[in-house]
CSV table of C-alpha atoms in Angstrom, one decimal:
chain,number,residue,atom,x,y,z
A,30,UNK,CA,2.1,-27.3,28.4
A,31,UNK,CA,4.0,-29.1,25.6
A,32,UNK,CA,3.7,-28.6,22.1
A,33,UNK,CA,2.1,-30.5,20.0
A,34,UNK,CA,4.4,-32.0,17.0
A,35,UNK,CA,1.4,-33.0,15.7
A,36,UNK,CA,-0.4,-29.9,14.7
A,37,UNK,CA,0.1,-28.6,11.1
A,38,UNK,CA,1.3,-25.2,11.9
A,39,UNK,CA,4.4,-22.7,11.4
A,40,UNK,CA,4.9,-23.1,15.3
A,41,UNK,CA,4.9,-26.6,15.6
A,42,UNK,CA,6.9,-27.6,12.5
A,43,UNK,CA,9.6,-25.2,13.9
A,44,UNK,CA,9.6,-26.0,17.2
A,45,UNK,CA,9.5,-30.3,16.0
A,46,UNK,CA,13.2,-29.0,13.6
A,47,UNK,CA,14.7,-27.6,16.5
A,48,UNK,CA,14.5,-30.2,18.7
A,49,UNK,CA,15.3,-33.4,16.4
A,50,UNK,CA,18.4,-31.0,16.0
A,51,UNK,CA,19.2,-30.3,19.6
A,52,UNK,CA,18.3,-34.2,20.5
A,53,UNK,CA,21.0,-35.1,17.7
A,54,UNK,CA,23.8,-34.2,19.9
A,55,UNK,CA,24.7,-36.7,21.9
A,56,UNK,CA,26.5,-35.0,25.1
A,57,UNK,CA,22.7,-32.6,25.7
A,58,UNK,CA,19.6,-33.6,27.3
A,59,UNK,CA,16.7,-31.9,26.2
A,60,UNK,CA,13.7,-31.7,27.9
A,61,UNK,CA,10.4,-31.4,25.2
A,62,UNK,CA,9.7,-27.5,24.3
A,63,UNK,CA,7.2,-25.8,26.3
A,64,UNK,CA,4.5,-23.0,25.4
A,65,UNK,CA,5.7,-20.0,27.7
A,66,UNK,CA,2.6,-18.3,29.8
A,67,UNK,CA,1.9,-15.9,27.2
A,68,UNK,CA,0.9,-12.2,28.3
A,69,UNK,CA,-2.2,-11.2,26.6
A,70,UNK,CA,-0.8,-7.4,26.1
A,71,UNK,CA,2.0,-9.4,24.4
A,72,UNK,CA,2.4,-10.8,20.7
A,73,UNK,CA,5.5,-11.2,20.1
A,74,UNK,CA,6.4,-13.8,23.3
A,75,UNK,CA,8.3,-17.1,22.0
A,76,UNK,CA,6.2,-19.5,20.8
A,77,UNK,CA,8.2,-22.5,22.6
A,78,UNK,CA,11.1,-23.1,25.5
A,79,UNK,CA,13.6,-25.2,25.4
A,80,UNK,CA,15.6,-26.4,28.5
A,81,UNK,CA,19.1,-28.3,27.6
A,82,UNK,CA,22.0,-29.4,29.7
A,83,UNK,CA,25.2,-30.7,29.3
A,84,UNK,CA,26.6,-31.8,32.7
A,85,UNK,CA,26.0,-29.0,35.4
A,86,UNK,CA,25.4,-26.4,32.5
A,87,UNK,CA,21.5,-25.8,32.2
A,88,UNK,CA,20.8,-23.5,29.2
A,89,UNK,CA,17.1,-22.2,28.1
A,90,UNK,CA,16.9,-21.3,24.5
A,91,UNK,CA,13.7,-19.6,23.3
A,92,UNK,CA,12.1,-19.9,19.8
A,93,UNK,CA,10.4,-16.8,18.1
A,94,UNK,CA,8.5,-17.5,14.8
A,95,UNK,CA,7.6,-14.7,12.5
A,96,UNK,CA,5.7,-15.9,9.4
A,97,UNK,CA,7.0,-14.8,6.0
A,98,UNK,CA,10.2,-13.3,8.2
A,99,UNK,CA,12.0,-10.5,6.9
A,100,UNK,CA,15.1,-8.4,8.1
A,101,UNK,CA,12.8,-5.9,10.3
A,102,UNK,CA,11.1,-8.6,11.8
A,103,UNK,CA,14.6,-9.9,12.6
A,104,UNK,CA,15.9,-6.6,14.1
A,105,UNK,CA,12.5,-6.0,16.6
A,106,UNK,CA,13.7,-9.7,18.0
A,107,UNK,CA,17.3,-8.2,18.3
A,108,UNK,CA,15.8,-5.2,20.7
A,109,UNK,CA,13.1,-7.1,22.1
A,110,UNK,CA,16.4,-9.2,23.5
A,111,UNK,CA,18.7,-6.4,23.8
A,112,UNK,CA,16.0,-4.8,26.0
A,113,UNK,CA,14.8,-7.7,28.3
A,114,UNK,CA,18.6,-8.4,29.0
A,115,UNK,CA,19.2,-4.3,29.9
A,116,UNK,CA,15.9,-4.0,32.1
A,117,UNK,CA,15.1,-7.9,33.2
A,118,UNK,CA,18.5,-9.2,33.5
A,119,UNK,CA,17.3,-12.2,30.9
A,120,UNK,CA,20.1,-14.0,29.9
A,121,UNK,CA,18.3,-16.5,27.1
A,122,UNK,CA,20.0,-17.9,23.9
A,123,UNK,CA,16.8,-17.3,21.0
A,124,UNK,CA,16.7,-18.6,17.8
A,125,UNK,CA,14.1,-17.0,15.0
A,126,UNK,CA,12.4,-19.1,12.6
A,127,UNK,CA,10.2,-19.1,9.7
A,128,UNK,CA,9.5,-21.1,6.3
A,129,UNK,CA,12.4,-19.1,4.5
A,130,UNK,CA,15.1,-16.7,6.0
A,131,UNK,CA,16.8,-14.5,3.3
A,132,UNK,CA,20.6,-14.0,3.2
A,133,UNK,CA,20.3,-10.9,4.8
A,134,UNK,CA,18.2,-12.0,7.4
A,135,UNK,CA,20.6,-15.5,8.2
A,136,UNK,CA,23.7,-12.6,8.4
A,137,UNK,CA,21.9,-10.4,10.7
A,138,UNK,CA,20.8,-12.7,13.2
A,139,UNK,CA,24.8,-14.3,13.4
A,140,UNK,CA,26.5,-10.9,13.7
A,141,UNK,CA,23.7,-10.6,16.5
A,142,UNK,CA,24.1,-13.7,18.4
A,143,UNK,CA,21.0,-15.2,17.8
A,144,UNK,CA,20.1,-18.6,16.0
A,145,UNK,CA,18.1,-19.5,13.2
A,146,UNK,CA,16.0,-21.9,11.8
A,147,UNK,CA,14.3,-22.0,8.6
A,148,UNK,CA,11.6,-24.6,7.2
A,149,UNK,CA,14.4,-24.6,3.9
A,150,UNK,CA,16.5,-26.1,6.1
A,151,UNK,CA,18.6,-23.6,6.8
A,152,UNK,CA,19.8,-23.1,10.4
A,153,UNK,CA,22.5,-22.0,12.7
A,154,UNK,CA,22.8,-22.8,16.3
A,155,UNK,CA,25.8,-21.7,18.4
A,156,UNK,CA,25.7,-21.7,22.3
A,157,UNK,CA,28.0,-22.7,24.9
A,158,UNK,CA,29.6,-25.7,23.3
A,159,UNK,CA,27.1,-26.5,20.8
A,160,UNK,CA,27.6,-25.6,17.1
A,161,UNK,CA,25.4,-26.2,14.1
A,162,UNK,CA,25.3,-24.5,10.6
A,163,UNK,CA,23.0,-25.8,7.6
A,164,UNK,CA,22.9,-24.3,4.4
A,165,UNK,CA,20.5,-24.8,1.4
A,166,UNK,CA,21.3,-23.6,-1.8
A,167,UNK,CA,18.4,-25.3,-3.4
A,168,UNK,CA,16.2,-23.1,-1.3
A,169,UNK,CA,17.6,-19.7,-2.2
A,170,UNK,CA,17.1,-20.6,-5.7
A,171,UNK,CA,13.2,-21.5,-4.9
A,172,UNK,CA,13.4,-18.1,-3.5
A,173,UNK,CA,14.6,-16.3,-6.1
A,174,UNK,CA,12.1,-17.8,-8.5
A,175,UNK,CA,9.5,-16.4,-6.4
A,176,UNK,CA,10.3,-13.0,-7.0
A,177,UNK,CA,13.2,-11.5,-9.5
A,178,UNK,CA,16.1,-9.7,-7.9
A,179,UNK,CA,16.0,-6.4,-7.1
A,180,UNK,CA,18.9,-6.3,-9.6
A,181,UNK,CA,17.9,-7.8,-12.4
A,182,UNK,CA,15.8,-6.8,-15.6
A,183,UNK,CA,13.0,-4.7,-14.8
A,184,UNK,CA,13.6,-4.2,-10.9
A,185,UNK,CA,16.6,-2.6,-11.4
A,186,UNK,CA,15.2,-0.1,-13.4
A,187,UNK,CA,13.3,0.8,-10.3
A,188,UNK,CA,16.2,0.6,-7.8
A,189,UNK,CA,18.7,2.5,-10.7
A,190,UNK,CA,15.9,5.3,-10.4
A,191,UNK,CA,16.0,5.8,-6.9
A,192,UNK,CA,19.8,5.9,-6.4
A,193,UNK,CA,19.7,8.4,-8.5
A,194,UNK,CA,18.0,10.6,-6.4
A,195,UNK,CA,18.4,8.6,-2.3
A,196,UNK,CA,16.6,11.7,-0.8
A,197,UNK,CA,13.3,11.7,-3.0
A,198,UNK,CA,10.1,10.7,-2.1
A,199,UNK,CA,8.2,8.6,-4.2
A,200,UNK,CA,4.8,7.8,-5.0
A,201,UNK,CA,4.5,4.5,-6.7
A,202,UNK,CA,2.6,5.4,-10.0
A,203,UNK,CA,4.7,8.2,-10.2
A,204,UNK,CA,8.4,5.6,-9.5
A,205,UNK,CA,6.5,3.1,-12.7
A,206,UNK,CA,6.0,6.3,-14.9
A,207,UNK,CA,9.7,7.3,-14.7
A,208,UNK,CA,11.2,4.1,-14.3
A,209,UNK,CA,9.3,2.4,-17.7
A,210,UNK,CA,7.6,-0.4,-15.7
A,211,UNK,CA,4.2,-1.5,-14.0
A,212,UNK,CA,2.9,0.3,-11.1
A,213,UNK,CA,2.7,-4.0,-9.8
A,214,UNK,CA,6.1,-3.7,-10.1
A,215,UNK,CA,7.2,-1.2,-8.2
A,216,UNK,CA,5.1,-2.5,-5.6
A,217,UNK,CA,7.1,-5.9,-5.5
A,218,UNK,CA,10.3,-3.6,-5.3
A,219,UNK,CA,8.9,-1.6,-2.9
A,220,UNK,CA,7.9,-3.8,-0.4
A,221,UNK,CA,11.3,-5.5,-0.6
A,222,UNK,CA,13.1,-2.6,-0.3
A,223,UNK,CA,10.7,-2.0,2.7
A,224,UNK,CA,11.5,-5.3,4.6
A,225,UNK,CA,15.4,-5.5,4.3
A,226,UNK,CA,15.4,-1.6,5.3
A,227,UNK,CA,16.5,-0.3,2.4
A,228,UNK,CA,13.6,2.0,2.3
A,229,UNK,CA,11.0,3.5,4.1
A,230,UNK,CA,7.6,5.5,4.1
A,231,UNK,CA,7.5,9.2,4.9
A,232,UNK,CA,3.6,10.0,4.8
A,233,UNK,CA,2.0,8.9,1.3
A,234,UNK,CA,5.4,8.8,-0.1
A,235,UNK,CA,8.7,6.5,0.5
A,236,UNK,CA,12.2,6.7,-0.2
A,237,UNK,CA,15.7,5.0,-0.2
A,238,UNK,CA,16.8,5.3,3.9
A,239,UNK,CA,20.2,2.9,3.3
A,240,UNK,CA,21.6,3.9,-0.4
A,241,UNK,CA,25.4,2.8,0.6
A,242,UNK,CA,24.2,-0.5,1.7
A,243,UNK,CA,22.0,-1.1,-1.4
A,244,UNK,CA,24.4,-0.4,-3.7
A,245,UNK,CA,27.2,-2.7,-2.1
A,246,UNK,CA,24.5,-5.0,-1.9
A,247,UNK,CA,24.0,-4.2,-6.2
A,248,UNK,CA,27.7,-4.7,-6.3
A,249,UNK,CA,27.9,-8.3,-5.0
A,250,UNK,CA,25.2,-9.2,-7.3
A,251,UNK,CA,26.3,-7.7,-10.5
A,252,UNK,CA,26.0,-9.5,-13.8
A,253,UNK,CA,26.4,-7.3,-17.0
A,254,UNK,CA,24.4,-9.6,-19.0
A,255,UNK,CA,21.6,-9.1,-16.6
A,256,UNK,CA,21.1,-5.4,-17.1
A,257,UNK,CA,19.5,-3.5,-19.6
């Protein structure tokens, strides 16, 4: 069944972006994205298929959405695909979309061989002899407005706290107590922490899992001015 461009949804805005791209270059032929037989016992099956050629080369590429994306979603696509190719022989080229894809997210999915595609604009496609890259600054900045750095002002109060101590476990009144700032905020911190693996929950509690990586990460972002 083919998708319908017409429906107002995640799925079928990313799926219409992904092939005006692909239909852009002039030496493919792409046939119009399919909805794969989805298995009932499974949710995270693309959500359209794409079958391209360029001569005698016939290539499928698969499109996995994940609304409101972040890095972990990103890494379960990685060894969803790292799996099917070990146990199925599936040799697929995917690209993950969603309305925004963070930095770390874009980086992961390169260094992983797998495309991307955000409703931002952002995208990169590279397979066989096809190469496309789109970036958006104007859309990281939307995204930062939405939520402060973890770097910045109050959150890095938070994040200063636990690098202090990467092996404690935290509560979150307890983190806003010690680190002068809303419980609300912690939260914020928290769950970004959570989603780009920075941090994780051991019972009630959570902690920093990745402190190297968070504080090169607080390295590349430094601003004096922006700390307290």
């Amino acid at each position: 069944m083919s998708i319908n461009f017409k429906t107002e949804s995640l799925e079928s805005e990313a799926a219409r972006q992904l092939y005006q791209l692909l239909s852009r270059i002039s030496f493919l032929r792409v046939e119009r994205p399919k909805s794969p037989n989805r298995n009932t016992n499974i949710t995270s099956a693309p959500v359209a298929t794409f079958l391209v050629e360029a001569g005698k080369l016939k290539r499928k590429i698969d499109l996995e959405v994940k609304k409101n994306a972040q890095l972990r979603d990103a890494r379960n696509t990685v060894f969803r695909l790292e799996k099917a190719a070990s146990t199925l022989g599936e040799q697929t080229y995917t690209i993950f979309a969603s309305q925004y894809l963070s930095q770390s997210v874009r980086d992961y999915c390169t260094e992983n061989e797998v495309g991307y595609l955000d409703l931002s604009g952002n995208c990169h496609i590279e397979f066989d002899q096809v190469f496309i890259e789109r970036l958006m600054p104007d859309a990281d900045k939307r995204e930062k407005k939405q939520f402060k750095s973890l770097f910045k002002t109050k959150s890095s109060r938070v994040v200063r706290r636990l690098l202090a101590n990467p092996s404690r476990q935290w509560r979150v009144n307890q983190l806003a107590l010690e680190a002068g700032v809303s419980p609300a905020t912690v939260s914020l911190v928290k769950d970004r922490l959570m989603g780009d693996n920075f941090a994780a929950w051991q019972g009630e509690t959570f902690s920093i899992t990745q402190p190297t990586r968070l504080l090169q990460q607080w390295s590349k972002q430094y601003q004096s001015q922006d700390n307290l």
